[in-house]
CSV table of C-alpha atoms in Angstrom, one decimal:
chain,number,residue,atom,x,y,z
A,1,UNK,CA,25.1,8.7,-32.4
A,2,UNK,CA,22.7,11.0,-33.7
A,3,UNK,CA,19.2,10.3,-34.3
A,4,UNK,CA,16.3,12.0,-35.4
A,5,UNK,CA,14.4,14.5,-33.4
A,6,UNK,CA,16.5,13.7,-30.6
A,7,UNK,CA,15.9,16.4,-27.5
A,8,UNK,CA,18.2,16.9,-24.6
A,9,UNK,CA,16.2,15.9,-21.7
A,10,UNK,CA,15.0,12.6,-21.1
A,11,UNK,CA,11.7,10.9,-21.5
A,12,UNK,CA,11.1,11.3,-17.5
A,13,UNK,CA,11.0,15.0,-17.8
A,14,UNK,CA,8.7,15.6,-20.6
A,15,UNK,CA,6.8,12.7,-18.7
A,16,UNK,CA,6.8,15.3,-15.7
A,17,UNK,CA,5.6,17.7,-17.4
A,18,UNK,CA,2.4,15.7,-19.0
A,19,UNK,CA,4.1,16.1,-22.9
A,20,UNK,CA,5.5,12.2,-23.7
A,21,UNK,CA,3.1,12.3,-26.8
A,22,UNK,CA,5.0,15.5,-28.2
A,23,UNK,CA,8.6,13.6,-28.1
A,24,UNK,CA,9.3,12.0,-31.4
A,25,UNK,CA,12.0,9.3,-29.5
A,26,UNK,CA,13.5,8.2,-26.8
A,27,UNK,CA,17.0,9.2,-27.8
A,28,UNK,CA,18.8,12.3,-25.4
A,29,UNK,CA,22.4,12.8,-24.9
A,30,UNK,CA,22.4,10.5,-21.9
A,31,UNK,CA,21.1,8.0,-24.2
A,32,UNK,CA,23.3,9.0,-27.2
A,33,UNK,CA,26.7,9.4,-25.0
A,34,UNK,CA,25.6,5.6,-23.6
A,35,UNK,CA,25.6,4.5,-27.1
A,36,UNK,CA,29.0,5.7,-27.9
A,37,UNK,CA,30.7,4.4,-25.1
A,38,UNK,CA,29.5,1.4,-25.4
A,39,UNK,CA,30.6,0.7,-29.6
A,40,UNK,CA,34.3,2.9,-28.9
A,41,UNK,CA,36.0,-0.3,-27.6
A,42,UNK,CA,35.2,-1.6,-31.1
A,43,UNK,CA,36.4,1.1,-32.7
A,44,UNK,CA,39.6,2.2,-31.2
A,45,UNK,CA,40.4,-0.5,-28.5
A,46,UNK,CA,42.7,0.5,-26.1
A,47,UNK,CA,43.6,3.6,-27.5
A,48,UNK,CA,40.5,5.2,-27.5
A,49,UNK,CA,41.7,8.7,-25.8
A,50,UNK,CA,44.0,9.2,-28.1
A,51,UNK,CA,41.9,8.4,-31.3
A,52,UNK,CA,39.2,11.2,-29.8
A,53,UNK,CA,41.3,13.4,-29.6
A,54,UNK,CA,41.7,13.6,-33.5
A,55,UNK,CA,38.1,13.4,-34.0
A,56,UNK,CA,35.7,16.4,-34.4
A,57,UNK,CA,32.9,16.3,-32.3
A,58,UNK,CA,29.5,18.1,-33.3
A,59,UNK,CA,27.5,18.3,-30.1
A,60,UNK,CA,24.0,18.5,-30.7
A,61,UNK,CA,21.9,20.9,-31.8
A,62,UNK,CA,20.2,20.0,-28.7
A,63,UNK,CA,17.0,22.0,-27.3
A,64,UNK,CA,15.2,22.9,-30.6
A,65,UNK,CA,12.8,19.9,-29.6
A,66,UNK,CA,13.0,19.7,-26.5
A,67,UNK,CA,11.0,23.4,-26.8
A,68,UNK,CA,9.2,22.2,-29.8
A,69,UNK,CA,7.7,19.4,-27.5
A,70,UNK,CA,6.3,22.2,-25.0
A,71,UNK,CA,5.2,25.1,-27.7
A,72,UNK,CA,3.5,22.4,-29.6
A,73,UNK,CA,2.3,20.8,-26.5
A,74,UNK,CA,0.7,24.0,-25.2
A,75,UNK,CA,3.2,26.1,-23.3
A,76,UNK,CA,3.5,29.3,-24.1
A,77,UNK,CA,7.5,30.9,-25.0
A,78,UNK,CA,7.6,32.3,-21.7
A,79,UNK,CA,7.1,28.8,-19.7
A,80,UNK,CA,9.4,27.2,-22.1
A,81,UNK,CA,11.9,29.6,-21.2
A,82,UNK,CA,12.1,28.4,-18.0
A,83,UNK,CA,13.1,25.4,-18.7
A,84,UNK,CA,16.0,26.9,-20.8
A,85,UNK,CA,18.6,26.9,-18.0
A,86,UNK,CA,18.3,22.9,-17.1
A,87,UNK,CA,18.3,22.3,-20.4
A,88,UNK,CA,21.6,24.2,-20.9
A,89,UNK,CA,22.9,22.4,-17.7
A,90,UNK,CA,22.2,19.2,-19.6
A,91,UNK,CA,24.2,20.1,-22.7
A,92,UNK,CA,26.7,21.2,-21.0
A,93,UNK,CA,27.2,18.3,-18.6
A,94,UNK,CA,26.7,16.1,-21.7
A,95,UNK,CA,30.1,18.2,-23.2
A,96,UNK,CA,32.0,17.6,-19.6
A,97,UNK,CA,31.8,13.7,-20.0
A,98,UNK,CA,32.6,13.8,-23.8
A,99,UNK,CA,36.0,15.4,-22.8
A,100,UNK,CA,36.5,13.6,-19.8
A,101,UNK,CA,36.6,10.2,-22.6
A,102,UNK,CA,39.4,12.0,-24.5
A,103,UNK,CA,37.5,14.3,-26.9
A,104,UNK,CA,39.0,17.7,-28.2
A,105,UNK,CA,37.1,19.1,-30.5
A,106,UNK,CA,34.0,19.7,-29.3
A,107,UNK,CA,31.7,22.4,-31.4
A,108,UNK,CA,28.3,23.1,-29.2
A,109,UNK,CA,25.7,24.4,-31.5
A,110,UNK,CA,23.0,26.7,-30.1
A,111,UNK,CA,19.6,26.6,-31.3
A,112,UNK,CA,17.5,28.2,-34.4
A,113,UNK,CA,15.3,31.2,-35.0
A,114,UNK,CA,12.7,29.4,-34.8
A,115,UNK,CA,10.2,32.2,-35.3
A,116,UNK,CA,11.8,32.5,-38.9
A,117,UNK,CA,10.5,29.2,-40.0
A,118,UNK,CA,7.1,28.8,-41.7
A,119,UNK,CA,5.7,26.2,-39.1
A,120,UNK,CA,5.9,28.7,-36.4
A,121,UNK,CA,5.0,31.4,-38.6
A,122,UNK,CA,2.1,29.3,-39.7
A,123,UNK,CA,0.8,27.8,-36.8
A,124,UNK,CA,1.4,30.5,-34.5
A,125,UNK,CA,1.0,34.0,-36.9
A,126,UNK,CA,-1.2,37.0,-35.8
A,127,UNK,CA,-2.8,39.5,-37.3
A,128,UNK,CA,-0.8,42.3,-34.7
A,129,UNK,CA,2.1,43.6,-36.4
A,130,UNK,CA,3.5,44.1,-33.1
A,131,UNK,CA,4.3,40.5,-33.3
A,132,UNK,CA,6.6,40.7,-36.0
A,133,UNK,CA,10.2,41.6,-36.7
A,134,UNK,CA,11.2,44.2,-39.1
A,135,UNK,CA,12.2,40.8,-41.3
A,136,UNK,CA,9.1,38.9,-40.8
A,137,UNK,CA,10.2,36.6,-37.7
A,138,UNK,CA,7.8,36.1,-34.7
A,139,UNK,CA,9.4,38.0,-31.9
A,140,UNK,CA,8.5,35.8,-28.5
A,141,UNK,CA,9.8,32.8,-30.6
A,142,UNK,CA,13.6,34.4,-31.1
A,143,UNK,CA,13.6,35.8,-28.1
A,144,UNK,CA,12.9,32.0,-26.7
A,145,UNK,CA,15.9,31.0,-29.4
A,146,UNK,CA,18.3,33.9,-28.3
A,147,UNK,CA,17.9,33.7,-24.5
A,148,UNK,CA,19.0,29.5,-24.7
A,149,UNK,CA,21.5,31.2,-26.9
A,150,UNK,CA,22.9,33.2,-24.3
A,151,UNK,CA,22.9,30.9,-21.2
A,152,UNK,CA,24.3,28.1,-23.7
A,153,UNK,CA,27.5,30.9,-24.9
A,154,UNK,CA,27.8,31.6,-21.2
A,155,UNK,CA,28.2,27.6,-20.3
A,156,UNK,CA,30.3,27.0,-23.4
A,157,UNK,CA,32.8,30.0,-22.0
A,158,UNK,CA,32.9,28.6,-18.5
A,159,UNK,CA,33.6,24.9,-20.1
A,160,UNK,CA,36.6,26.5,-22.0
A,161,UNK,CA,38.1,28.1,-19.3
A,162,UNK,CA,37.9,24.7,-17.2
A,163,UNK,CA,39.3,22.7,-19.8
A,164,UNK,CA,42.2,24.8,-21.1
A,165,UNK,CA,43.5,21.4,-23.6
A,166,UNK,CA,40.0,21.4,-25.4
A,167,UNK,CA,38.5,23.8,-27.7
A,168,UNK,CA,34.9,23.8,-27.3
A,169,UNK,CA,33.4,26.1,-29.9
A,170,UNK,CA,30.2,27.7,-29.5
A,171,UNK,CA,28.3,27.7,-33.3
A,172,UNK,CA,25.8,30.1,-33.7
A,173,UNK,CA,23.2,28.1,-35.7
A,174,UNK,CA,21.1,31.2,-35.0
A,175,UNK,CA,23.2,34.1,-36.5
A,176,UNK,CA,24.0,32.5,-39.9
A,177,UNK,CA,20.4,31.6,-40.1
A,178,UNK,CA,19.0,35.1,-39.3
A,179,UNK,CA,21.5,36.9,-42.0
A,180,UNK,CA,20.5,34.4,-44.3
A,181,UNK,CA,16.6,36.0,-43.2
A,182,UNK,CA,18.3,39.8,-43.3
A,183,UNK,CA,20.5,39.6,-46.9
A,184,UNK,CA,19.4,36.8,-48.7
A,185,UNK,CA,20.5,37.9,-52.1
A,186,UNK,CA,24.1,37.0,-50.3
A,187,UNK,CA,23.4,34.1,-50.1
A,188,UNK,CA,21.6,33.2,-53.6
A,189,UNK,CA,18.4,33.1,-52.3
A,190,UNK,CA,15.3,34.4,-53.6
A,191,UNK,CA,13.0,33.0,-51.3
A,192,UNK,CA,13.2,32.6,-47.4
A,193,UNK,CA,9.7,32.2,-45.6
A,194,UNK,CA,8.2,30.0,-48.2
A,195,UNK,CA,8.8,26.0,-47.8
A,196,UNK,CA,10.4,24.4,-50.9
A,197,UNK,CA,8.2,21.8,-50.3
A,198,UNK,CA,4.8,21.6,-48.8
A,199,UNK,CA,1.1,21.9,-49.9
A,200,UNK,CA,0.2,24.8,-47.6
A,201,UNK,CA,0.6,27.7,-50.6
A,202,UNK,CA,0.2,31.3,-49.5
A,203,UNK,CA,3.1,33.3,-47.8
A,204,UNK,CA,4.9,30.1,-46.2
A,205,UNK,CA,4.0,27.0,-48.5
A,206,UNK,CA,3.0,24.7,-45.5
A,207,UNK,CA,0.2,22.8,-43.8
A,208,UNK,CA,0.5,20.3,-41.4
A,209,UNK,CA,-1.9,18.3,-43.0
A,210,UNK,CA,0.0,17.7,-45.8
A,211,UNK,CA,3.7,18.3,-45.0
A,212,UNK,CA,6.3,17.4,-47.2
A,213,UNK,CA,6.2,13.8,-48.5
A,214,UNK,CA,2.6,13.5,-47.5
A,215,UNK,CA,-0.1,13.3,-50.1
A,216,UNK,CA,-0.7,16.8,-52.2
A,217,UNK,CA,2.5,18.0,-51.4
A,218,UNK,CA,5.3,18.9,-54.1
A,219,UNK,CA,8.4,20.4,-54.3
A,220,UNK,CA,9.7,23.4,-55.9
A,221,UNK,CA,11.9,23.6,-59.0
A,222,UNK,CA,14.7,25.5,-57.8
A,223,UNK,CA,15.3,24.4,-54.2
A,224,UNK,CA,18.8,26.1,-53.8
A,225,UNK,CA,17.2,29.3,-54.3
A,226,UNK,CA,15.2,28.9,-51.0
A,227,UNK,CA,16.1,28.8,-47.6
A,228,UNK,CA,13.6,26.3,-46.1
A,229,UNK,CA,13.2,23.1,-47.4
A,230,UNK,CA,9.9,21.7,-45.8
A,231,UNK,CA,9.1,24.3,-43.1
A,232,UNK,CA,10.9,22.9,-40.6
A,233,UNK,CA,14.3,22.2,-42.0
A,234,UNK,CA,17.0,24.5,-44.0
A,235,UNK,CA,17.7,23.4,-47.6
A,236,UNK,CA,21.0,22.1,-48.6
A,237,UNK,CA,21.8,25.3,-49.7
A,238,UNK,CA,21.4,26.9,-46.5
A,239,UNK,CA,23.3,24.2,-44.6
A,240,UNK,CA,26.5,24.6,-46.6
A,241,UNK,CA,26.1,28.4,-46.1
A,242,UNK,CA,26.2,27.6,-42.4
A,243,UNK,CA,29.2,24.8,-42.2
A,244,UNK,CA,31.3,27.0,-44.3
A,245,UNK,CA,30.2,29.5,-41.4
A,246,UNK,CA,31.0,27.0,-38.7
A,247,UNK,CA,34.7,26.2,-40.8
A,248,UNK,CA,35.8,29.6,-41.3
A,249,UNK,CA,35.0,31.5,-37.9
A,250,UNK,CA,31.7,33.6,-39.5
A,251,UNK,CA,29.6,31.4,-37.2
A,252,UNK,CA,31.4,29.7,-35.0
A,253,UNK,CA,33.6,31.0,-32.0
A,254,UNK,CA,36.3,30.3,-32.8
A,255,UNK,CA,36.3,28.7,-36.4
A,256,UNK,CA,36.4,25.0,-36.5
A,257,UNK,CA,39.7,25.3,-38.9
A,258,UNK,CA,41.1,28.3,-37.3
């Protein structure tokens, strides 16, 4: 049921809050979970319970744009954040109702560094060192990422200590990015603030002007070597790093195969 840029709160909030042009879709979980419970009769008829509860369930990432809606739409990280528990709330009630149809399985990612990423680091950099990480990473930005990341562990905990037959798994999207930012030689990568693809040269490769797939853009020769793919999204590379993360228990609490 995923789609695209899809953000956990509904239209009417970022309506509310005066940012409907920064949503790319209608498309929340409400909308999503509607979806699926309408096509499961088709799918597994009357024995629908039963045929969730041998399915693996990735639940989101949700929240990455429902803040990219308000930092792009002119809140600052420390408005955002106070968004972060309703948000959270909505994930997790979005979770309850997946379990109460049968499901299992049910990993909960949290959300991204997203001061690591060259559209952040781009759009928002500084001259003030102060700004920065020891790696490179706009601070406010992760601390936005890590503090959703906290309230989202602390609502995934409470969730598996009410539904002692599931296991709902809390991914760390955020950690297995950030090490990839820390030790990237680990991971076969040579390059991890610079866009594969983009226009934007310099330090991060991108431009909003001319984003990947738009006219002037390119892409690199070597784009397993690199840890963003357009400024805004990993690379392949990067993403099997972090599903063999998710599988094994690196990143994921507990492992998806453990």
């Amino acid at each position: 049921m995923a789609i695209t840029g899809a953000t956990a709160m509904d239209a009417p909030f970022f309506r509310s809050l005066g940012l409907s042009d920064k949503i790319w879709n209608n498309g929340p979980i409400s909308f999503q979970l509607q979806w699926f419970q309408t096509i499961t009769s088709s799918v597994c008829g009357s024995s629908c319970k039963s045929y969730l509860a041998n399915s693996l369930f990735i639940f989101g990432e949700f929240g990455g744009n429902d803040y990219n809606a308000m930092l792009f739409g002119n809140y600052n990280t420390d408005q955002a954040s106070t968004y972060a528990p309703q948000i959270v709330d909505t994930i997790g009630a979005g979770v309850e109702k997946l379990v109460a149809m049968g499901a299992v399985d049910v990993v909960v990612p949290g959300v991204l560094p997203i001061g690591c990423f060259p559209i952040y680091l781009t759009i928002y950099g500084t001259s003030s060192a102060a700004d920065y990480d020891s790696l490179g990473c706009l601070k406010k930005f992760n601390d936005l990422s890590t503090y959703h990341n906290s309230l989202l562990q602390a609502k995934v905990s409470a969730l598996q200590a009410k539904y002692k037959s599931a296991r709902i798994m809390y991914a760390d999207f955020y950690a297995g990015v950030y090490d990839m930012v820390q030790s990237p030689s680990k991971y076969g990568f040579s390059s991890v603030f610079e866009a594969c693809c983009g226009s934007g040269g310099g330090k991060y490769n991108y431009a909003n002007s001319a984003r990947c797939g738009m006219s002037g853009a390119s892409a690199c020769a070597s784009p397993a070597s690199h840890l963003s793919w357009d400024g805004i999204h990993l690379t392949e590379a990067a993403y099997k790093q972090i599903t063999d993360g998710w599988l094994n228990g690196a990143f994921c609490h507990p492992g998806i195969t453990h």
